[in-house]
């Protein structure tokens, strides 16, 4: 792979992140836990103040609608684990990646992950890009670090679209039904 490949992947990431910033700047803390449907996955606060995401080892049918809180935890989880793998260290368990809470704590966390990701990308050489990647494909050896970077861009783009759509739906509901609809 060439530096041109990494430059293209970085451009794609930056474009996706700019779309994310549009929504991050407009999120209200109450947006994070809004449940748009009766069957939702969210993050739940325990008595000790920590947040636990809803989870099932086998995807339920029907698939629950995620809240913005759950989606932001999900982004933080897969991104943290991806960086652990690319650095060659032990990957954290899903349960070890904590959601910081609604509003600014989560926005700051995600922006911090972005900064960390860009720092990691800046350290990659051509040889690194061609290295076999074991995440998120543990049983396939034909995927490289370049594939992983492309996967991060795709996964982020999908999650940004979901977060943005939920934010817009909640805002539209408020416009239509008044402030009580945001509850």
PDB file of C-alpha atoms in Angstrom:
ATOM      1  CA  UNK A   1       0.000   0.000   0.000  1.00  0.00           C
ATOM      2  CA  UNK A   2       1.142   3.501  -0.588  1.00  0.00           C
ATOM      3  CA  UNK A   3       0.912   6.705   1.363  1.00  0.00           C
ATOM      4  CA  UNK A   4      -1.697   7.743  -1.214  1.00  0.00           C
ATOM      5  CA  UNK A   5      -3.930   4.946   0.114  1.00  0.00           C
ATOM      6  CA  UNK A   6      -3.555   6.170   3.667  1.00  0.00           C
ATOM      7  CA  UNK A   7      -4.175   9.745   2.516  1.00  0.00           C
ATOM      8  CA  UNK A   8      -7.413   8.664   0.841  1.00  0.00           C
ATOM      9  CA  UNK A   9      -8.529   6.739   3.936  1.00  0.00           C
ATOM     10  CA  UNK A  10      -7.681   9.731   6.104  1.00  0.00           C
ATOM     11  CA  UNK A  11      -9.668  12.038   3.798  1.00  0.00           C
ATOM     12  CA  UNK A  12     -12.646   9.675   4.004  1.00  0.00           C
ATOM     13  CA  UNK A  13     -12.369   9.584   7.802  1.00  0.00           C
ATOM     14  CA  UNK A  14     -12.155  13.381   8.012  1.00  0.00           C
ATOM     15  CA  UNK A  15     -15.249  13.733   5.809  1.00  0.00           C
ATOM     16  CA  UNK A  16     -17.190  11.300   7.994  1.00  0.00           C
ATOM     17  CA  UNK A  17     -15.998  13.028  11.152  1.00  0.00           C
ATOM     18  CA  UNK A  18     -17.134  16.420   9.847  1.00  0.00           C
ATOM     19  CA  UNK A  19     -20.625  14.963   9.448  1.00  0.00           C
ATOM     20  CA  UNK A  20     -20.394  13.617  13.001  1.00  0.00           C
ATOM     21  CA  UNK A  21     -19.365  17.023  14.353  1.00  0.00           C
ATOM     22  CA  UNK A  22     -22.525  18.494  12.861  1.00  0.00           C
ATOM     23  CA  UNK A  23     -24.552  16.250  15.165  1.00  0.00           C
ATOM     24  CA  UNK A  24     -22.174  16.258  18.151  1.00  0.00           C
ATOM     25  CA  UNK A  25     -22.425  20.044  18.355  1.00  0.00           C
ATOM     26  CA  UNK A  26     -26.231  19.860  18.433  1.00  0.00           C
ATOM     27  CA  UNK A  27     -26.813  16.942  20.810  1.00  0.00           C
ATOM     28  CA  UNK A  28     -28.734  17.749  23.951  1.00  0.00           C
ATOM     29  CA  UNK A  29     -27.937  15.579  27.002  1.00  0.00           C
ATOM     30  CA  UNK A  30     -31.536  14.293  26.962  1.00  0.00           C
ATOM     31  CA  UNK A  31     -31.055  13.052  23.366  1.00  0.00           C
ATOM     32  CA  UNK A  32     -28.729  10.286  24.545  1.00  0.00           C
ATOM     33  CA  UNK A  33     -31.317   8.271  26.484  1.00  0.00           C
ATOM     34  CA  UNK A  34     -34.392   9.011  24.358  1.00  0.00           C
ATOM     35  CA  UNK A  35     -36.057   5.741  23.403  1.00  0.00           C
ATOM     36  CA  UNK A  36     -37.783   6.103  20.023  1.00  0.00           C
ATOM     37  CA  UNK A  37     -39.556   2.740  20.212  1.00  0.00           C
ATOM     38  CA  UNK A  38     -40.736   0.299  22.871  1.00  0.00           C
ATOM     39  CA  UNK A  39     -38.010  -2.252  21.987  1.00  0.00           C
ATOM     40  CA  UNK A  40     -34.720  -0.366  22.555  1.00  0.00           C
ATOM     41  CA  UNK A  41     -31.157  -0.985  23.523  1.00  0.00           C
ATOM     42  CA  UNK A  42     -29.766   1.739  25.723  1.00  0.00           C
ATOM     43  CA  UNK A  43     -27.240   2.304  28.487  1.00  0.00           C
ATOM     44  CA  UNK A  44     -28.507   1.904  32.027  1.00  0.00           C
ATOM     45  CA  UNK A  45     -27.075   3.569  35.109  1.00  0.00           C
ATOM     46  CA  UNK A  46     -26.349   1.289  38.042  1.00  0.00           C
ATOM     47  CA  UNK A  47     -26.528   2.255  41.708  1.00  0.00           C
ATOM     48  CA  UNK A  48     -22.774   2.963  41.726  1.00  0.00           C
ATOM     49  CA  UNK A  49     -23.185   5.506  38.914  1.00  0.00           C
ATOM     50  CA  UNK A  50     -21.589   3.452  36.139  1.00  0.00           C
ATOM     51  CA  UNK A  51     -23.372   2.874  32.852  1.00  0.00           C
ATOM     52  CA  UNK A  52     -23.971  -0.576  31.387  1.00  0.00           C
ATOM     53  CA  UNK A  53     -25.021  -1.076  27.775  1.00  0.00           C
ATOM     54  CA  UNK A  54     -27.775  -3.510  26.906  1.00  0.00           C
ATOM     55  CA  UNK A  55     -26.228  -6.530  25.193  1.00  0.00           C
ATOM     56  CA  UNK A  56     -26.947 -10.011  23.915  1.00  0.00           C
ATOM     57  CA  UNK A  57     -24.315 -12.452  22.677  1.00  0.00           C
ATOM     58  CA  UNK A  58     -26.721 -13.535  19.943  1.00  0.00           C
ATOM     59  CA  UNK A  59     -28.442 -10.728  18.072  1.00  0.00           C
ATOM     60  CA  UNK A  60     -32.107 -10.634  19.058  1.00  0.00           C
ATOM     61  CA  UNK A  61     -34.930 -10.899  16.571  1.00  0.00           C
ATOM     62  CA  UNK A  62     -36.313  -8.349  16.156  1.00  0.00           C
ATOM     63  CA  UNK A  63     -33.211  -6.228  16.494  1.00  0.00           C
ATOM     64  CA  UNK A  64     -33.722  -3.532  19.160  1.00  0.00           C
ATOM     65  CA  UNK A  65     -33.611   0.113  18.135  1.00  0.00           C
ATOM     66  CA  UNK A  66     -30.468   1.587  19.732  1.00  0.00           C
ATOM     67  CA  UNK A  67     -30.503   4.878  21.577  1.00  0.00           C
ATOM     68  CA  UNK A  68     -27.891   7.552  20.934  1.00  0.00           C
ATOM     69  CA  UNK A  69     -26.382   6.578  24.280  1.00  0.00           C
ATOM     70  CA  UNK A  70     -26.012   2.971  23.175  1.00  0.00           C
ATOM     71  CA  UNK A  71     -24.640   3.975  19.766  1.00  0.00           C
ATOM     72  CA  UNK A  72     -22.036   6.308  21.282  1.00  0.00           C
ATOM     73  CA  UNK A  73     -20.945   3.559  23.683  1.00  0.00           C
ATOM     74  CA  UNK A  74     -20.786   1.164  20.714  1.00  0.00           C
ATOM     75  CA  UNK A  75     -18.535   3.562  18.754  1.00  0.00           C
ATOM     76  CA  UNK A  76     -16.270   3.968  21.777  1.00  0.00           C
ATOM     77  CA  UNK A  77     -16.124   0.212  22.304  1.00  0.00           C
ATOM     78  CA  UNK A  78     -15.239  -0.911  18.776  1.00  0.00           C
ATOM     79  CA  UNK A  79     -12.852   2.000  18.260  1.00  0.00           C
ATOM     80  CA  UNK A  80     -10.986   1.363  21.520  1.00  0.00           C
ATOM     81  CA  UNK A  81     -10.657  -2.334  20.747  1.00  0.00           C
ATOM     82  CA  UNK A  82      -9.532  -1.600  17.175  1.00  0.00           C
ATOM     83  CA  UNK A  83      -6.751   0.657  18.455  1.00  0.00           C
ATOM     84  CA  UNK A  84      -5.712  -1.980  21.011  1.00  0.00           C
ATOM     85  CA  UNK A  85      -5.349  -4.496  18.163  1.00  0.00           C
ATOM     86  CA  UNK A  86      -3.473  -2.145  15.837  1.00  0.00           C
ATOM     87  CA  UNK A  87      -1.001  -1.343  18.609  1.00  0.00           C
ATOM     88  CA  UNK A  88      -0.437  -5.056  19.146  1.00  0.00           C
ATOM     89  CA  UNK A  89      -1.599  -4.975  22.748  1.00  0.00           C
ATOM     90  CA  UNK A  90      -4.246  -6.889  24.611  1.00  0.00           C
ATOM     91  CA  UNK A  91      -7.698  -5.865  23.514  1.00  0.00           C
ATOM     92  CA  UNK A  92     -10.032  -4.714  26.240  1.00  0.00           C
ATOM     93  CA  UNK A  93     -13.141  -6.728  26.913  1.00  0.00           C
ATOM     94  CA  UNK A  94     -16.472  -5.174  25.926  1.00  0.00           C
ATOM     95  CA  UNK A  95     -17.405  -4.838  29.593  1.00  0.00           C
ATOM     96  CA  UNK A  96     -14.218  -2.861  30.291  1.00  0.00           C
ATOM     97  CA  UNK A  97     -15.192  -0.012  27.950  1.00  0.00           C
ATOM     98  CA  UNK A  98     -17.305   2.336  30.030  1.00  0.00           C
ATOM     99  CA  UNK A  99     -19.755   4.893  28.693  1.00  0.00           C
ATOM    100  CA  UNK A 100     -19.010   8.271  30.348  1.00  0.00           C
ATOM    101  CA  UNK A 101     -22.603   9.547  30.498  1.00  0.00           C
ATOM    102  CA  UNK A 102     -24.968  11.758  28.547  1.00  0.00           C
ATOM    103  CA  UNK A 103     -23.871  15.031  26.995  1.00  0.00           C
ATOM    104  CA  UNK A 104     -20.420  16.567  27.148  1.00  0.00           C
ATOM    105  CA  UNK A 105     -18.656  13.617  28.868  1.00  0.00           C
ATOM    106  CA  UNK A 106     -19.441  11.356  25.908  1.00  0.00           C
ATOM    107  CA  UNK A 107     -18.804  14.050  23.286  1.00  0.00           C
ATOM    108  CA  UNK A 108     -15.373  14.720  24.850  1.00  0.00           C
ATOM    109  CA  UNK A 109     -14.666  10.964  24.999  1.00  0.00           C
ATOM    110  CA  UNK A 110     -15.445  10.511  21.303  1.00  0.00           C
ATOM    111  CA  UNK A 111     -13.394  13.542  20.310  1.00  0.00           C
ATOM    112  CA  UNK A 112     -10.529  12.144  22.384  1.00  0.00           C
ATOM    113  CA  UNK A 113     -10.790   8.813  20.555  1.00  0.00           C
ATOM    114  CA  UNK A 114     -10.636  10.711  17.271  1.00  0.00           C
ATOM    115  CA  UNK A 115      -7.423  12.432  18.359  1.00  0.00           C
ATOM    116  CA  UNK A 116      -5.956   9.112  19.486  1.00  0.00           C
ATOM    117  CA  UNK A 117      -6.941   7.475  16.165  1.00  0.00           C
ATOM    118  CA  UNK A 118      -5.346  10.224  14.091  1.00  0.00           C
ATOM    119  CA  UNK A 119      -2.157   9.904  16.129  1.00  0.00           C
ATOM    120  CA  UNK A 120      -2.118   6.179  15.453  1.00  0.00           C
ATOM    121  CA  UNK A 121      -2.689   6.700  11.715  1.00  0.00           C
ATOM    122  CA  UNK A 122       0.193   9.194  11.615  1.00  0.00           C
ATOM    123  CA  UNK A 123       2.549   6.499  12.954  1.00  0.00           C
ATOM    124  CA  UNK A 124       1.721   3.886  10.308  1.00  0.00           C
ATOM    125  CA  UNK A 125       4.238   3.022   7.605  1.00  0.00           C
ATOM    126  CA  UNK A 126       3.653   1.269   4.286  1.00  0.00           C
ATOM    127  CA  UNK A 127       4.769  -1.975   5.925  1.00  0.00           C
ATOM    128  CA  UNK A 128       2.245  -1.448   8.730  1.00  0.00           C
ATOM    129  CA  UNK A 129      -0.557  -0.950   6.204  1.00  0.00           C
ATOM    130  CA  UNK A 130       0.275  -4.278   4.536  1.00  0.00           C
ATOM    131  CA  UNK A 131       0.446  -6.182   7.834  1.00  0.00           C
ATOM    132  CA  UNK A 132      -2.197  -8.867   8.422  1.00  0.00           C
ATOM    133  CA  UNK A 133      -5.013  -7.600  10.605  1.00  0.00           C
ATOM    134  CA  UNK A 134      -6.749  -9.882  13.077  1.00  0.00           C
ATOM    135  CA  UNK A 135      -9.524  -7.445  13.940  1.00  0.00           C
ATOM    136  CA  UNK A 136     -12.367  -7.390  13.259  1.00  0.00           C
ATOM    137  CA  UNK A 137     -11.734 -10.580  11.241  1.00  0.00           C
ATOM    138  CA  UNK A 138     -10.051 -13.040  13.631  1.00  0.00           C
ATOM    139  CA  UNK A 139     -10.419 -16.056  11.336  1.00  0.00           C
ATOM    140  CA  UNK A 140      -9.344 -14.440   8.076  1.00  0.00           C
ATOM    141  CA  UNK A 141      -5.728 -13.775   7.226  1.00  0.00           C
ATOM    142  CA  UNK A 142      -6.264 -12.029   3.894  1.00  0.00           C
ATOM    143  CA  UNK A 143      -7.233  -8.708   5.481  1.00  0.00           C
ATOM    144  CA  UNK A 144      -4.652  -6.044   6.211  1.00  0.00           C
ATOM    145  CA  UNK A 145      -4.395  -3.004   8.454  1.00  0.00           C
ATOM    146  CA  UNK A 146      -5.580  -1.026   5.412  1.00  0.00           C
ATOM    147  CA  UNK A 147      -8.778  -3.095   5.455  1.00  0.00           C
ATOM    148  CA  UNK A 148      -9.196  -2.344   9.157  1.00  0.00           C
ATOM    149  CA  UNK A 149      -8.860   1.398   8.551  1.00  0.00           C
ATOM    150  CA  UNK A 150     -11.468   1.173   5.779  1.00  0.00           C
ATOM    151  CA  UNK A 151     -13.731  -0.795   8.138  1.00  0.00           C
ATOM    152  CA  UNK A 152     -13.370   1.915  10.814  1.00  0.00           C
ATOM    153  CA  UNK A 153     -14.456   4.527   8.263  1.00  0.00           C
ATOM    154  CA  UNK A 154     -17.463   2.441   7.231  1.00  0.00           C
ATOM    155  CA  UNK A 155     -18.511   1.585  10.766  1.00  0.00           C
ATOM    156  CA  UNK A 156     -18.151   5.201  11.863  1.00  0.00           C
ATOM    157  CA  UNK A 157     -20.149   6.407   8.853  1.00  0.00           C
ATOM    158  CA  UNK A 158     -22.965   3.962   9.670  1.00  0.00           C
ATOM    159  CA  UNK A 159     -23.042   4.918  13.348  1.00  0.00           C
ATOM    160  CA  UNK A 160     -22.910   8.652  12.566  1.00  0.00           C
ATOM    161  CA  UNK A 161     -25.914   8.253  10.250  1.00  0.00           C
ATOM    162  CA  UNK A 162     -27.830   6.371  12.954  1.00  0.00           C
ATOM    163  CA  UNK A 163     -27.011   8.980  15.618  1.00  0.00           C
ATOM    164  CA  UNK A 164     -27.910  11.815  13.276  1.00  0.00           C
ATOM    165  CA  UNK A 165     -31.200  10.217  12.292  1.00  0.00           C
ATOM    166  CA  UNK A 166     -32.181   9.664  15.940  1.00  0.00           C
ATOM    167  CA  UNK A 167     -31.289  13.266  16.810  1.00  0.00           C
ATOM    168  CA  UNK A 168     -33.329  14.583  13.894  1.00  0.00           C
ATOM    169  CA  UNK A 169     -36.318  12.381  14.715  1.00  0.00           C
ATOM    170  CA  UNK A 170     -36.341  13.540  18.316  1.00  0.00           C
ATOM    171  CA  UNK A 171     -36.061  17.188  17.249  1.00  0.00           C
ATOM    172  CA  UNK A 172     -38.849  16.774  14.684  1.00  0.00           C
ATOM    173  CA  UNK A 173     -41.079  15.148  17.262  1.00  0.00           C
ATOM    174  CA  UNK A 174     -40.510  18.086  19.593  1.00  0.00           C
ATOM    175  CA  UNK A 175     -41.323  20.565  16.843  1.00  0.00           C
ATOM    176  CA  UNK A 176     -44.538  18.686  16.078  1.00  0.00           C
ATOM    177  CA  UNK A 177     -45.718  17.732  19.569  1.00  0.00           C
ATOM    178  CA  UNK A 178     -44.074  20.356  21.786  1.00  0.00           C
ATOM    179  CA  UNK A 179     -41.491  19.997  24.563  1.00  0.00           C
ATOM    180  CA  UNK A 180     -43.327  17.128  26.295  1.00  0.00           C
ATOM    181  CA  UNK A 181     -42.603  14.897  23.269  1.00  0.00           C
ATOM    182  CA  UNK A 182     -38.883  15.041  23.992  1.00  0.00           C
ATOM    183  CA  UNK A 183     -39.342  13.094  27.205  1.00  0.00           C
TER     184      UNK A 183
END
